[in-house]
Amino acid sequence: MTPRIYTTALLNENKQVTLTDQPCDHLIRVLRLQEGDPVILFNGQGGEYHATIQTVAKKKVALHVERFIDHECELPFSIELGQGLARFDKMDLVIQKAVELGVNKITPLFTKNSQVKLKAERFAHKQQHWQRVVNSACEQCGRNQLPQVAIPVHLDSWCSEPTVDLALVLDPKSPTPLKEQLDKTSTIPQTIRILIGPESGLTLSELALSQLHHFIPVNLGPRILRTETAALNVVSILQYQWG
């Protein structure tokens, strides 16, 4: 399989582009590519570019960009995931797999049961790390549109943002299964928001707050799923239902 590399460089057909830093290190040290090897480049602006490595140096790789392919693999609707802040290894997993499954935006949320406590400047660093997780997941799964990881915000602020076509909140005690709620929807929603609590879940007051902002409580069956499992389960079901 031809390796895919994300770059912030300007890409054009029949032009040369030079990769340095992490993309260069990945091509040389991890993939061990050499002159003449093919590479697919994308910069998040849509489509992808097929290129060939021309020269390999210690800290840079020069490629010749040959042709543009107008290829996308996005879902026919947009998904935003509001994920209650969990331990960072779990957040990395949720973000990586959510990108692979087609989520367009991930917003980490401060909730009452969140166990993660960091200063604002540390979260800015974390956001940069999470965006690198997104870039890597796009390289792996074939997406050419980069999802966004937003700066963490408080739950009430996120819930109060403009209403979308369909807003869902996971509540294990809800009497409505997710499948039943989706079957009630007569047309495919163009914008969907999903709210998932952290490891200890959302409080009753937080669930009530979300419903005031038109989030529909649904359950995923009789088993209580971990926060990282719940998020991926919901997105997978949405993809199966309408994607």
JSON list of C-alpha atoms in Angstrom, two decimals:
[
{"chain": "A", "resi": 1, "resn": "MET", "atom": "CA", "xyz": [0.00, 0.00, 0.00]},
{"chain": "A", "resi": 2, "resn": "THR", "atom": "CA", "xyz": [1.35, 3.41, -0.95]},
{"chain": "A", "resi": 3, "resn": "PRO", "atom": "CA", "xyz": [2.09, 5.43, 2.22]},
{"chain": "A", "resi": 4, "resn": "ARG", "atom": "CA", "xyz": [0.01, 8.57, 2.82]},
{"chain": "A", "resi": 5, "resn": "ILE", "atom": "CA", "xyz": [1.59, 11.67, 4.37]},
{"chain": "A", "resi": 6, "resn": "TYR", "atom": "CA", "xyz": [-0.07, 14.80, 5.69]},
{"chain": "A", "resi": 7, "resn": "THR", "atom": "CA", "xyz": [1.79, 18.05, 5.01]},
{"chain": "A", "resi": 8, "resn": "THR", "atom": "CA", "xyz": [1.04, 21.73, 5.46]},
{"chain": "A", "resi": 9, "resn": "ALA", "atom": "CA", "xyz": [2.95, 22.47, 2.25]},
{"chain": "A", "resi": 10, "resn": "LEU", "atom": "CA", "xyz": [1.28, 23.98, -0.81]},
{"chain": "A", "resi": 11, "resn": "LEU", "atom": "CA", "xyz": [0.71, 21.14, -3.30]},
{"chain": "A", "resi": 12, "resn": "ASN", "atom": "CA", "xyz": [0.45, 21.48, -7.09]},
{"chain": "A", "resi": 13, "resn": "GLU", "atom": "CA", "xyz": [0.84, 19.10, -10.00]},
{"chain": "A", "resi": 14, "resn": "ASN", "atom": "CA", "xyz": [4.27, 18.93, -11.69]},
{"chain": "A", "resi": 15, "resn": "LYS", "atom": "CA", "xyz": [5.93, 20.75, -8.80]},
{"chain": "A", "resi": 16, "resn": "GLN", "atom": "CA", "xyz": [8.54, 19.76, -6.23]},
{"chain": "A", "resi": 17, "resn": "VAL", "atom": "CA", "xyz": [7.84, 19.75, -2.51]},
{"chain": "A", "resi": 18, "resn": "THR", "atom": "CA", "xyz": [10.30, 19.25, 0.34]},
{"chain": "A", "resi": 19, "resn": "LEU", "atom": "CA", "xyz": [9.31, 17.56, 3.59]},
{"chain": "A", "resi": 20, "resn": "THR", "atom": "CA", "xyz": [11.18, 18.13, 6.85]},
{"chain": "A", "resi": 21, "resn": "ASP", "atom": "CA", "xyz": [10.68, 17.42, 10.56]},
{"chain": "A", "resi": 22, "resn": "GLN", "atom": "CA", "xyz": [8.14, 14.72, 11.49]},
{"chain": "A", "resi": 23, "resn": "PRO", "atom": "CA", "xyz": [6.94, 13.81, 7.96]},
{"chain": "A", "resi": 24, "resn": "CYS", "atom": "CA", "xyz": [10.54, 13.45, 6.80]},
{"chain": "A", "resi": 25, "resn": "ASP", "atom": "CA", "xyz": [11.47, 11.36, 9.84]},
{"chain": "A", "resi": 26, "resn": "HIS", "atom": "CA", "xyz": [8.44, 9.11, 9.27]},
{"chain": "A", "resi": 27, "resn": "LEU", "atom": "CA", "xyz": [9.34, 8.49, 5.64]},
{"chain": "A", "resi": 28, "resn": "ILE", "atom": "CA", "xyz": [13.03, 7.77, 6.31]},
{"chain": "A", "resi": 29, "resn": "ARG", "atom": "CA", "xyz": [13.25, 6.18, 9.75]},
{"chain": "A", "resi": 30, "resn": "VAL", "atom": "CA", "xyz": [9.88, 4.45, 10.05]},
{"chain": "A", "resi": 31, "resn": "LEU", "atom": "CA", "xyz": [8.91, 3.53, 6.49]},
{"chain": "A", "resi": 32, "resn": "ARG", "atom": "CA", "xyz": [12.52, 3.41, 5.24]},
{"chain": "A", "resi": 33, "resn": "LEU", "atom": "CA", "xyz": [11.55, 4.74, 1.83]},
{"chain": "A", "resi": 34, "resn": "GLN", "atom": "CA", "xyz": [14.12, 5.52, -0.83]},
{"chain": "A", "resi": 35, "resn": "GLU", "atom": "CA", "xyz": [14.48, 7.47, -4.07]},
{"chain": "A", "resi": 36, "resn": "GLY", "atom": "CA", "xyz": [11.90, 6.41, -6.64]},
{"chain": "A", "resi": 37, "resn": "ASP", "atom": "CA", "xyz": [9.33, 5.20, -4.09]},
{"chain": "A", "resi": 38, "resn": "PRO", "atom": "CA", "xyz": [5.73, 6.47, -4.50]},
{"chain": "A", "resi": 39, "resn": "VAL", "atom": "CA", "xyz": [4.00, 8.55, -1.81]},
{"chain": "A", "resi": 40, "resn": "ILE", "atom": "CA", "xyz": [0.52, 10.06, -1.52]},
{"chain": "A", "resi": 41, "resn": "LEU", "atom": "CA", "xyz": [0.42, 13.59, -0.11]},
{"chain": "A", "resi": 42, "resn": "PHE", "atom": "CA", "xyz": [-2.56, 15.56, 1.23]},
{"chain": "A", "resi": 43, "resn": "ASN", "atom": "CA", "xyz": [-2.82, 18.91, 3.01]},
{"chain": "A", "resi": 44, "resn": "GLY", "atom": "CA", "xyz": [-6.38, 18.84, 4.33]},
{"chain": "A", "resi": 45, "resn": "GLN", "atom": "CA", "xyz": [-7.73, 21.10, 1.58]},
{"chain": "A", "resi": 46, "resn": "GLY", "atom": "CA", "xyz": [-9.39, 18.26, -0.30]},
{"chain": "A", "resi": 47, "resn": "GLY", "atom": "CA", "xyz": [-8.16, 15.53, -2.58]},
{"chain": "A", "resi": 48, "resn": "GLU", "atom": "CA", "xyz": [-4.72, 13.96, -2.65]},
{"chain": "A", "resi": 49, "resn": "TYR", "atom": "CA", "xyz": [-1.55, 14.17, -4.72]},
{"chain": "A", "resi": 50, "resn": "HIS", "atom": "CA", "xyz": [0.48, 11.25, -6.03]},
{"chain": "A", "resi": 51, "resn": "ALA", "atom": "CA", "xyz": [4.20, 11.91, -5.82]},
{"chain": "A", "resi": 52, "resn": "THR", "atom": "CA", "xyz": [7.57, 10.19, -6.15]},
{"chain": "A", "resi": 53, "resn": "ILE", "atom": "CA", "xyz": [10.59, 10.61, -3.90]},
{"chain": "A", "resi": 54, "resn": "GLN", "atom": "CA", "xyz": [13.44, 12.32, -5.77]},
{"chain": "A", "resi": 55, "resn": "THR", "atom": "CA", "xyz": [16.14, 12.74, -3.13]},
{"chain": "A", "resi": 56, "resn": "VAL", "atom": "CA", "xyz": [16.58, 11.60, 0.45]},
{"chain": "A", "resi": 57, "resn": "ALA", "atom": "CA", "xyz": [18.81, 13.51, 2.86]},
{"chain": "A", "resi": 58, "resn": "LYS", "atom": "CA", "xyz": [19.29, 13.26, 6.62]},
{"chain": "A", "resi": 59, "resn": "LYS", "atom": "CA", "xyz": [16.69, 15.87, 7.54]},
{"chain": "A", "resi": 60, "resn": "LYS", "atom": "CA", "xyz": [14.68, 16.42, 4.36]},
{"chain": "A", "resi": 61, "resn": "VAL", "atom": "CA", "xyz": [13.01, 14.53, 1.55]},
{"chain": "A", "resi": 62, "resn": "ALA", "atom": "CA", "xyz": [12.33, 16.06, -1.87]},
{"chain": "A", "resi": 63, "resn": "LEU", "atom": "CA", "xyz": [9.36, 14.73, -3.86]},
{"chain": "A", "resi": 64, "resn": "HIS", "atom": "CA", "xyz": [8.01, 15.40, -7.34]},
{"chain": "A", "resi": 65, "resn": "VAL", "atom": "CA", "xyz": [4.24, 15.92, -7.27]},
{"chain": "A", "resi": 66, "resn": "GLU", "atom": "CA", "xyz": [2.81, 14.21, -10.34]},
{"chain": "A", "resi": 67, "resn": "ARG", "atom": "CA", "xyz": [-0.99, 14.31, -10.36]},
{"chain": "A", "resi": 68, "resn": "PHE", "atom": "CA", "xyz": [-3.99, 15.36, -8.30]},
{"chain": "A", "resi": 69, "resn": "ILE", "atom": "CA", "xyz": [-6.73, 12.84, -7.47]},
{"chain": "A", "resi": 70, "resn": "ASP", "atom": "CA", "xyz": [-10.09, 14.30, -6.47]},
{"chain": "A", "resi": 71, "resn": "HIS", "atom": "CA", "xyz": [-10.83, 11.59, -3.93]},
{"chain": "A", "resi": 72, "resn": "GLU", "atom": "CA", "xyz": [-12.87, 11.88, -0.71]},
{"chain": "A", "resi": 73, "resn": "CYS", "atom": "CA", "xyz": [-14.33, 9.33, 1.69]},
{"chain": "A", "resi": 74, "resn": "GLU", "atom": "CA", "xyz": [-16.46, 11.56, 3.93]},
{"chain": "A", "resi": 75, "resn": "LEU", "atom": "CA", "xyz": [-19.85, 10.59, 5.35]},
{"chain": "A", "resi": 76, "resn": "PRO", "atom": "CA", "xyz": [-22.99, 12.17, 3.82]},
{"chain": "A", "resi": 77, "resn": "PHE", "atom": "CA", "xyz": [-23.58, 14.00, 7.12]},
{"chain": "A", "resi": 78, "resn": "SER", "atom": "CA", "xyz": [-21.46, 15.87, 9.66]},
{"chain": "A", "resi": 79, "resn": "ILE", "atom": "CA", "xyz": [-20.80, 14.52, 13.17]},
{"chain": "A", "resi": 80, "resn": "GLU", "atom": "CA", "xyz": [-19.51, 16.52, 16.13]},
{"chain": "A", "resi": 81, "resn": "LEU", "atom": "CA", "xyz": [-18.50, 14.53, 19.20]},
{"chain": "A", "resi": 82, "resn": "GLY", "atom": "CA", "xyz": [-18.63, 16.18, 22.62]},
{"chain": "A", "resi": 83, "resn": "GLN", "atom": "CA", "xyz": [-16.47, 13.90, 24.76]},
{"chain": "A", "resi": 84, "resn": "GLY", "atom": "CA", "xyz": [-16.29, 14.30, 28.53]},
{"chain": "A", "resi": 85, "resn": "LEU", "atom": "CA", "xyz": [-12.60, 14.58, 29.41]},
{"chain": "A", "resi": 86, "resn": "ALA", "atom": "CA", "xyz": [-11.21, 11.18, 30.26]},
{"chain": "A", "resi": 87, "resn": "ARG", "atom": "CA", "xyz": [-7.68, 10.01, 31.00]},
{"chain": "A", "resi": 88, "resn": "PHE", "atom": "CA", "xyz": [-5.42, 11.03, 28.16]},
{"chain": "A", "resi": 89, "resn": "ASP", "atom": "CA", "xyz": [-4.70, 7.51, 26.90]},
{"chain": "A", "resi": 90, "resn": "LYS", "atom": "CA", "xyz": [-8.45, 7.05, 26.52]},
{"chain": "A", "resi": 91, "resn": "MET", "atom": "CA", "xyz": [-8.86, 10.45, 24.87]},
{"chain": "A", "resi": 92, "resn": "ASP", "atom": "CA", "xyz": [-6.17, 9.53, 22.34]},
{"chain": "A", "resi": 93, "resn": "LEU", "atom": "CA", "xyz": [-8.04, 6.31, 21.53]},
{"chain": "A", "resi": 94, "resn": "VAL", "atom": "CA", "xyz": [-11.42, 8.04, 21.18]},
{"chain": "A", "resi": 95, "resn": "ILE", "atom": "CA", "xyz": [-10.00, 10.74, 18.91]},
{"chain": "A", "resi": 96, "resn": "GLN", "atom": "CA", "xyz": [-8.06, 8.31, 16.73]},
{"chain": "A", "resi": 97, "resn": "LYS", "atom": "CA", "xyz": [-10.97, 5.94, 16.18]},
{"chain": "A", "resi": 98, "resn": "ALA", "atom": "CA", "xyz": [-13.58, 8.69, 15.86]},
{"chain": "A", "resi": 99, "resn": "VAL", "atom": "CA", "xyz": [-11.55, 10.14, 12.98]},
{"chain": "A", "resi": 100, "resn": "GLU", "atom": "CA", "xyz": [-11.31, 6.73, 11.32]},
{"chain": "A", "resi": 101, "resn": "LEU", "atom": "CA", "xyz": [-15.09, 6.37, 11.61]},
{"chain": "A", "resi": 102, "resn": "GLY", "atom": "CA", "xyz": [-15.83, 9.75, 10.03]},
{"chain": "A", "resi": 103, "resn": "VAL", "atom": "CA", "xyz": [-16.33, 12.27, 12.86]},
{"chain": "A", "resi": 104, "resn": "ASN", "atom": "CA", "xyz": [-15.75, 15.86, 11.69]},
{"chain": "A", "resi": 105, "resn": "LYS", "atom": "CA", "xyz": [-15.12, 17.64, 14.98]},
{"chain": "A", "resi": 106, "resn": "ILE", "atom": "CA", "xyz": [-14.21, 16.53, 18.51]},
{"chain": "A", "resi": 107, "resn": "THR", "atom": "CA", "xyz": [-14.68, 18.83, 21.50]},
{"chain": "A", "resi": 108, "resn": "PRO", "atom": "CA", "xyz": [-13.25, 17.71, 24.87]},
{"chain": "A", "resi": 109, "resn": "LEU", "atom": "CA", "xyz": [-15.63, 18.74, 27.65]},
{"chain": "A", "resi": 110, "resn": "PHE", "atom": "CA", "xyz": [-15.12, 19.73, 31.29]},
{"chain": "A", "resi": 111, "resn": "THR", "atom": "CA", "xyz": [-17.78, 17.93, 33.32]},
{"chain": "A", "resi": 112, "resn": "LYS", "atom": "CA", "xyz": [-18.38, 17.46, 37.05]},
{"chain": "A", "resi": 113, "resn": "ASN", "atom": "CA", "xyz": [-17.06, 13.89, 37.01]},
{"chain": "A", "resi": 114, "resn": "SER", "atom": "CA", "xyz": [-14.00, 14.60, 34.86]},
{"chain": "A", "resi": 115, "resn": "GLN", "atom": "CA", "xyz": [-10.90, 13.38, 36.69]},
{"chain": "A", "resi": 116, "resn": "VAL", "atom": "CA", "xyz": [-8.44, 15.28, 34.47]},
{"chain": "A", "resi": 117, "resn": "LYS", "atom": "CA", "xyz": [-7.14, 18.50, 36.03]},
{"chain": "A", "resi": 118, "resn": "LEU", "atom": "CA", "xyz": [-4.65, 20.61, 34.06]},
{"chain": "A", "resi": 119, "resn": "LYS", "atom": "CA", "xyz": [-3.89, 24.29, 33.66]},
{"chain": "A", "resi": 120, "resn": "ALA", "atom": "CA", "xyz": [-4.99, 26.09, 30.50]},
{"chain": "A", "resi": 121, "resn": "GLU", "atom": "CA", "xyz": [-1.50, 26.16, 28.97]},
{"chain": "A", "resi": 122, "resn": "ARG", "atom": "CA", "xyz": [-1.18, 22.40, 29.39]},
{"chain": "A", "resi": 123, "resn": "PHE", "atom": "CA", "xyz": [-4.47, 21.88, 27.60]},
{"chain": "A", "resi": 124, "resn": "ALA", "atom": "CA", "xyz": [-3.22, 24.03, 24.72]},
{"chain": "A", "resi": 125, "resn": "HIS", "atom": "CA", "xyz": [-0.28, 21.63, 24.44]},
{"chain": "A", "resi": 126, "resn": "LYS", "atom": "CA", "xyz": [-2.65, 18.67, 24.66]},
{"chain": "A", "resi": 127, "resn": "GLN", "atom": "CA", "xyz": [-4.82, 20.09, 21.89]},
{"chain": "A", "resi": 128, "resn": "GLN", "atom": "CA", "xyz": [-1.76, 20.22, 19.62]},
{"chain": "A", "resi": 129, "resn": "HIS", "atom": "CA", "xyz": [-1.01, 16.59, 20.50]},
{"chain": "A", "resi": 130, "resn": "TRP", "atom": "CA", "xyz": [-4.60, 15.56, 19.75]},
{"chain": "A", "resi": 131, "resn": "GLN", "atom": "CA", "xyz": [-4.46, 17.31, 16.38]},
{"chain": "A", "resi": 132, "resn": "ARG", "atom": "CA", "xyz": [-1.36, 15.24, 15.53]},
{"chain": "A", "resi": 133, "resn": "VAL", "atom": "CA", "xyz": [-3.38, 12.14, 16.46]},
{"chain": "A", "resi": 134, "resn": "VAL", "atom": "CA", "xyz": [-6.03, 13.34, 13.98]},
{"chain": "A", "resi": 135, "resn": "ASN", "atom": "CA", "xyz": [-3.45, 13.88, 11.23]},
{"chain": "A", "resi": 136, "resn": "SER", "atom": "CA", "xyz": [-1.99, 10.42, 11.74]},
{"chain": "A", "resi": 137, "resn": "ALA", "atom": "CA", "xyz": [-5.44, 8.79, 11.72]},
{"chain": "A", "resi": 138, "resn": "CYS", "atom": "CA", "xyz": [-6.26, 10.54, 8.43]},
{"chain": "A", "resi": 139, "resn": "GLU", "atom": "CA", "xyz": [-3.02, 9.24, 6.94]},
{"chain": "A", "resi": 140, "resn": "GLN", "atom": "CA", "xyz": [-4.00, 5.71, 7.92]},
{"chain": "A", "resi": 141, "resn": "CYS", "atom": "CA", "xyz": [-7.69, 5.66, 6.99]},
{"chain": "A", "resi": 142, "resn": "GLY", "atom": "CA", "xyz": [-7.62, 7.58, 3.72]},
{"chain": "A", "resi": 143, "resn": "ARG", "atom": "CA", "xyz": [-9.42, 10.79, 4.71]},
{"chain": "A", "resi": 144, "resn": "ASN", "atom": "CA", "xyz": [-8.27, 13.95, 2.97]},
{"chain": "A", "resi": 145, "resn": "GLN", "atom": "CA", "xyz": [-10.37, 16.36, 5.07]},
{"chain": "A", "resi": 146, "resn": "LEU", "atom": "CA", "xyz": [-8.85, 17.02, 8.50]},
{"chain": "A", "resi": 147, "resn": "PRO", "atom": "CA", "xyz": [-11.28, 16.88, 11.43]},
{"chain": "A", "resi": 148, "resn": "GLN", "atom": "CA", "xyz": [-10.81, 19.54, 14.10]},
{"chain": "A", "resi": 149, "resn": "VAL", "atom": "CA", "xyz": [-10.07, 19.04, 17.79]},
{"chain": "A", "resi": 150, "resn": "ALA", "atom": "CA", "xyz": [-11.45, 22.06, 19.62]},
{"chain": "A", "resi": 151, "resn": "ILE", "atom": "CA", "xyz": [-10.08, 23.65, 22.77]},
{"chain": "A", "resi": 152, "resn": "PRO", "atom": "CA", "xyz": [-11.72, 22.00, 25.83]},
{"chain": "A", "resi": 153, "resn": "VAL", "atom": "CA", "xyz": [-14.82, 23.87, 27.03]},
{"chain": "A", "resi": 154, "resn": "HIS", "atom": "CA", "xyz": [-17.35, 23.45, 29.82]},
{"chain": "A", "resi": 155, "resn": "LEU", "atom": "CA", "xyz": [-20.36, 21.25, 29.14]},
{"chain": "A", "resi": 156, "resn": "ASP", "atom": "CA", "xyz": [-22.94, 24.02, 29.55]},
{"chain": "A", "resi": 157, "resn": "SER", "atom": "CA", "xyz": [-21.14, 26.20, 27.01]},
{"chain": "A", "resi": 158, "resn": "TRP", "atom": "CA", "xyz": [-20.96, 23.41, 24.44]},
{"chain": "A", "resi": 159, "resn": "CYS", "atom": "CA", "xyz": [-24.60, 22.39, 24.91]},
{"chain": "A", "resi": 160, "resn": "SER", "atom": "CA", "xyz": [-25.78, 25.96, 24.39]},
{"chain": "A", "resi": 161, "resn": "GLU", "atom": "CA", "xyz": [-24.25, 26.22, 20.92]},
{"chain": "A", "resi": 162, "resn": "PRO", "atom": "CA", "xyz": [-26.74, 26.44, 18.01]},
{"chain": "A", "resi": 163, "resn": "THR", "atom": "CA", "xyz": [-29.08, 23.49, 17.60]},
{"chain": "A", "resi": 164, "resn": "VAL", "atom": "CA", "xyz": [-28.32, 20.97, 14.87]},
{"chain": "A", "resi": 165, "resn": "ASP", "atom": "CA", "xyz": [-30.56, 18.52, 13.01]},
{"chain": "A", "resi": 166, "resn": "LEU", "atom": "CA", "xyz": [-30.06, 15.77, 15.59]},
{"chain": "A", "resi": 167, "resn": "ALA", "atom": "CA", "xyz": [-28.50, 15.95, 19.06]},
{"chain": "A", "resi": 168, "resn": "LEU", "atom": "CA", "xyz": [-28.04, 12.80, 21.15]},
{"chain": "A", "resi": 169, "resn": "VAL", "atom": "CA", "xyz": [-26.80, 12.24, 24.70]},
{"chain": "A", "resi": 170, "resn": "LEU", "atom": "CA", "xyz": [-25.94, 8.79, 26.03]},
{"chain": "A", "resi": 171, "resn": "ASP", "atom": "CA", "xyz": [-27.84, 7.91, 29.20]},
{"chain": "A", "resi": 172, "resn": "PRO", "atom": "CA", "xyz": [-27.79, 4.27, 30.38]},
{"chain": "A", "resi": 173, "resn": "LYS", "atom": "CA", "xyz": [-31.09, 4.86, 32.20]},
{"chain": "A", "resi": 174, "resn": "SER", "atom": "CA", "xyz": [-32.90, 6.28, 29.18]},
{"chain": "A", "resi": 175, "resn": "PRO", "atom": "CA", "xyz": [-35.89, 4.14, 28.12]},
{"chain": "A", "resi": 176, "resn": "THR", "atom": "CA", "xyz": [-35.16, 4.83, 24.43]},
{"chain": "A", "resi": 177, "resn": "PRO", "atom": "CA", "xyz": [-32.66, 2.61, 22.58]},
{"chain": "A", "resi": 178, "resn": "LEU", "atom": "CA", "xyz": [-30.51, 4.43, 20.04]},
{"chain": "A", "resi": 179, "resn": "LYS", "atom": "CA", "xyz": [-31.84, 2.24, 17.21]},
{"chain": "A", "resi": 180, "resn": "GLU", "atom": "CA", "xyz": [-35.44, 3.15, 18.07]},
{"chain": "A", "resi": 181, "resn": "GLN", "atom": "CA", "xyz": [-34.63, 6.85, 18.02]},
{"chain": "A", "resi": 182, "resn": "LEU", "atom": "CA", "xyz": [-32.81, 6.63, 14.68]},
{"chain": "A", "resi": 183, "resn": "ASP", "atom": "CA", "xyz": [-35.70, 4.71, 13.12]},
{"chain": "A", "resi": 184, "resn": "LYS", "atom": "CA", "xyz": [-38.01, 7.60, 14.09]},
{"chain": "A", "resi": 185, "resn": "THR", "atom": "CA", "xyz": [-35.95, 10.02, 12.01]},
{"chain": "A", "resi": 186, "resn": "SER", "atom": "CA", "xyz": [-37.66, 10.30, 8.63]},
{"chain": "A", "resi": 187, "resn": "THR", "atom": "CA", "xyz": [-34.82, 12.02, 6.76]},
{"chain": "A", "resi": 188, "resn": "ILE", "atom": "CA", "xyz": [-31.06, 11.74, 7.09]},
{"chain": "A", "resi": 189, "resn": "PRO", "atom": "CA", "xyz": [-29.88, 14.60, 9.32]},
{"chain": "A", "resi": 190, "resn": "GLN", "atom": "CA", "xyz": [-27.10, 16.71, 7.83]},
{"chain": "A", "resi": 191, "resn": "THR", "atom": "CA", "xyz": [-25.61, 17.68, 11.20]},
{"chain": "A", "resi": 192, "resn": "ILE", "atom": "CA", "xyz": [-25.41, 15.45, 14.27]},
{"chain": "A", "resi": 193, "resn": "ARG", "atom": "CA", "xyz": [-24.03, 16.13, 17.73]},
{"chain": "A", "resi": 194, "resn": "ILE", "atom": "CA", "xyz": [-23.22, 13.36, 20.20]},
{"chain": "A", "resi": 195, "resn": "LEU", "atom": "CA", "xyz": [-22.62, 13.93, 23.92]},
{"chain": "A", "resi": 196, "resn": "ILE", "atom": "CA", "xyz": [-20.66, 11.30, 25.87]},
{"chain": "A", "resi": 197, "resn": "GLY", "atom": "CA", "xyz": [-19.78, 11.55, 29.57]},
{"chain": "A", "resi": 198, "resn": "PRO", "atom": "CA", "xyz": [-16.35, 10.84, 31.12]},
{"chain": "A", "resi": 199, "resn": "GLU", "atom": "CA", "xyz": [-15.38, 7.64, 32.98]},
{"chain": "A", "resi": 200, "resn": "SER", "atom": "CA", "xyz": [-17.91, 8.22, 35.78]},
{"chain": "A", "resi": 201, "resn": "GLY", "atom": "CA", "xyz": [-20.62, 9.45, 33.43]},
{"chain": "A", "resi": 202, "resn": "LEU", "atom": "CA", "xyz": [-22.74, 12.58, 33.39]},
{"chain": "A", "resi": 203, "resn": "THR", "atom": "CA", "xyz": [-24.57, 13.73, 36.52]},
{"chain": "A", "resi": 204, "resn": "LEU", "atom": "CA", "xyz": [-28.36, 13.97, 36.65]},
{"chain": "A", "resi": 205, "resn": "SER", "atom": "CA", "xyz": [-28.12, 17.76, 36.48]},
{"chain": "A", "resi": 206, "resn": "GLU", "atom": "CA", "xyz": [-25.86, 17.57, 33.42]},
{"chain": "A", "resi": 207, "resn": "LEU", "atom": "CA", "xyz": [-28.27, 15.19, 31.68]},
{"chain": "A", "resi": 208, "resn": "ALA", "atom": "CA", "xyz": [-31.13, 17.56, 32.49]},
{"chain": "A", "resi": 209, "resn": "LEU", "atom": "CA", "xyz": [-29.10, 20.49, 31.15]},
{"chain": "A", "resi": 210, "resn": "SER", "atom": "CA", "xyz": [-28.45, 18.71, 27.88]},
{"chain": "A", "resi": 211, "resn": "GLN", "atom": "CA", "xyz": [-32.15, 17.97, 27.45]},
{"chain": "A", "resi": 212, "resn": "LEU", "atom": "CA", "xyz": [-32.97, 21.66, 27.98]},
{"chain": "A", "resi": 213, "resn": "HIS", "atom": "CA", "xyz": [-30.81, 22.22, 24.89]},
{"chain": "A", "resi": 214, "resn": "HIS", "atom": "CA", "xyz": [-32.74, 19.59, 22.91]},
{"chain": "A", "resi": 215, "resn": "PHE", "atom": "CA", "xyz": [-30.36, 16.65, 23.31]},
{"chain": "A", "resi": 216, "resn": "ILE", "atom": "CA", "xyz": [-32.31, 13.40, 23.14]},
{"chain": "A", "resi": 217, "resn": "PRO", "atom": "CA", "xyz": [-31.29, 10.78, 25.76]},
{"chain": "A", "resi": 218, "resn": "VAL", "atom": "CA", "xyz": [-30.72, 7.30, 24.34]},
{"chain": "A", "resi": 219, "resn": "ASN", "atom": "CA", "xyz": [-29.23, 4.04, 25.59]},
{"chain": "A", "resi": 220, "resn": "LEU", "atom": "CA", "xyz": [-27.00, 1.43, 23.99]},
{"chain": "A", "resi": 221, "resn": "GLY", "atom": "CA", "xyz": [-28.59, -1.62, 25.57]},
{"chain": "A", "resi": 222, "resn": "PRO", "atom": "CA", "xyz": [-28.36, -3.38, 28.94]},
{"chain": "A", "resi": 223, "resn": "ARG", "atom": "CA", "xyz": [-24.56, -3.24, 29.29]},
{"chain": "A", "resi": 224, "resn": "ILE", "atom": "CA", "xyz": [-22.70, -0.23, 30.69]},
{"chain": "A", "resi": 225, "resn": "LEU", "atom": "CA", "xyz": [-19.92, 0.65, 28.26]},
{"chain": "A", "resi": 226, "resn": "ARG", "atom": "CA", "xyz": [-16.69, 2.45, 29.03]},
{"chain": "A", "resi": 227, "resn": "THR", "atom": "CA", "xyz": [-16.57, 6.02, 27.79]},
{"chain": "A", "resi": 228, "resn": "GLU", "atom": "CA", "xyz": [-14.16, 5.21, 24.96]},
{"chain": "A", "resi": 229, "resn": "THR", "atom": "CA", "xyz": [-16.28, 2.24, 23.88]},
{"chain": "A", "resi": 230, "resn": "ALA", "atom": "CA", "xyz": [-19.55, 4.18, 24.00]},
{"chain": "A", "resi": 231, "resn": "ALA", "atom": "CA", "xyz": [-18.38, 6.96, 21.70]},
{"chain": "A", "resi": 232, "resn": "LEU", "atom": "CA", "xyz": [-17.15, 4.57, 19.03]},
{"chain": "A", "resi": 233, "resn": "ASN", "atom": "CA", "xyz": [-20.27, 2.43, 19.31]},
{"chain": "A", "resi": 234, "resn": "VAL", "atom": "CA", "xyz": [-22.57, 5.38, 18.63]},
{"chain": "A", "resi": 235, "resn": "VAL", "atom": "CA", "xyz": [-20.57, 6.62, 15.66]},
{"chain": "A", "resi": 236, "resn": "SER", "atom": "CA", "xyz": [-20.42, 3.11, 14.18]},
{"chain": "A", "resi": 237, "resn": "ILE", "atom": "CA", "xyz": [-24.21, 2.76, 14.47]},
{"chain": "A", "resi": 238, "resn": "LEU", "atom": "CA", "xyz": [-24.77, 6.14, 12.81]},
{"chain": "A", "resi": 239, "resn": "GLN", "atom": "CA", "xyz": [-22.44, 5.13, 10.00]},
{"chain": "A", "resi": 240, "resn": "TYR", "atom": "CA", "xyz": [-24.28, 1.85, 9.53]},
{"chain": "A", "resi": 241, "resn": "GLN", "atom": "CA", "xyz": [-27.70, 3.54, 9.65]},
{"chain": "A", "resi": 242, "resn": "TRP", "atom": "CA", "xyz": [-27.03, 6.37, 7.20]},
{"chain": "A", "resi": 243, "resn": "GLY", "atom": "CA", "xyz": [-23.43, 6.29, 5.99]}
]
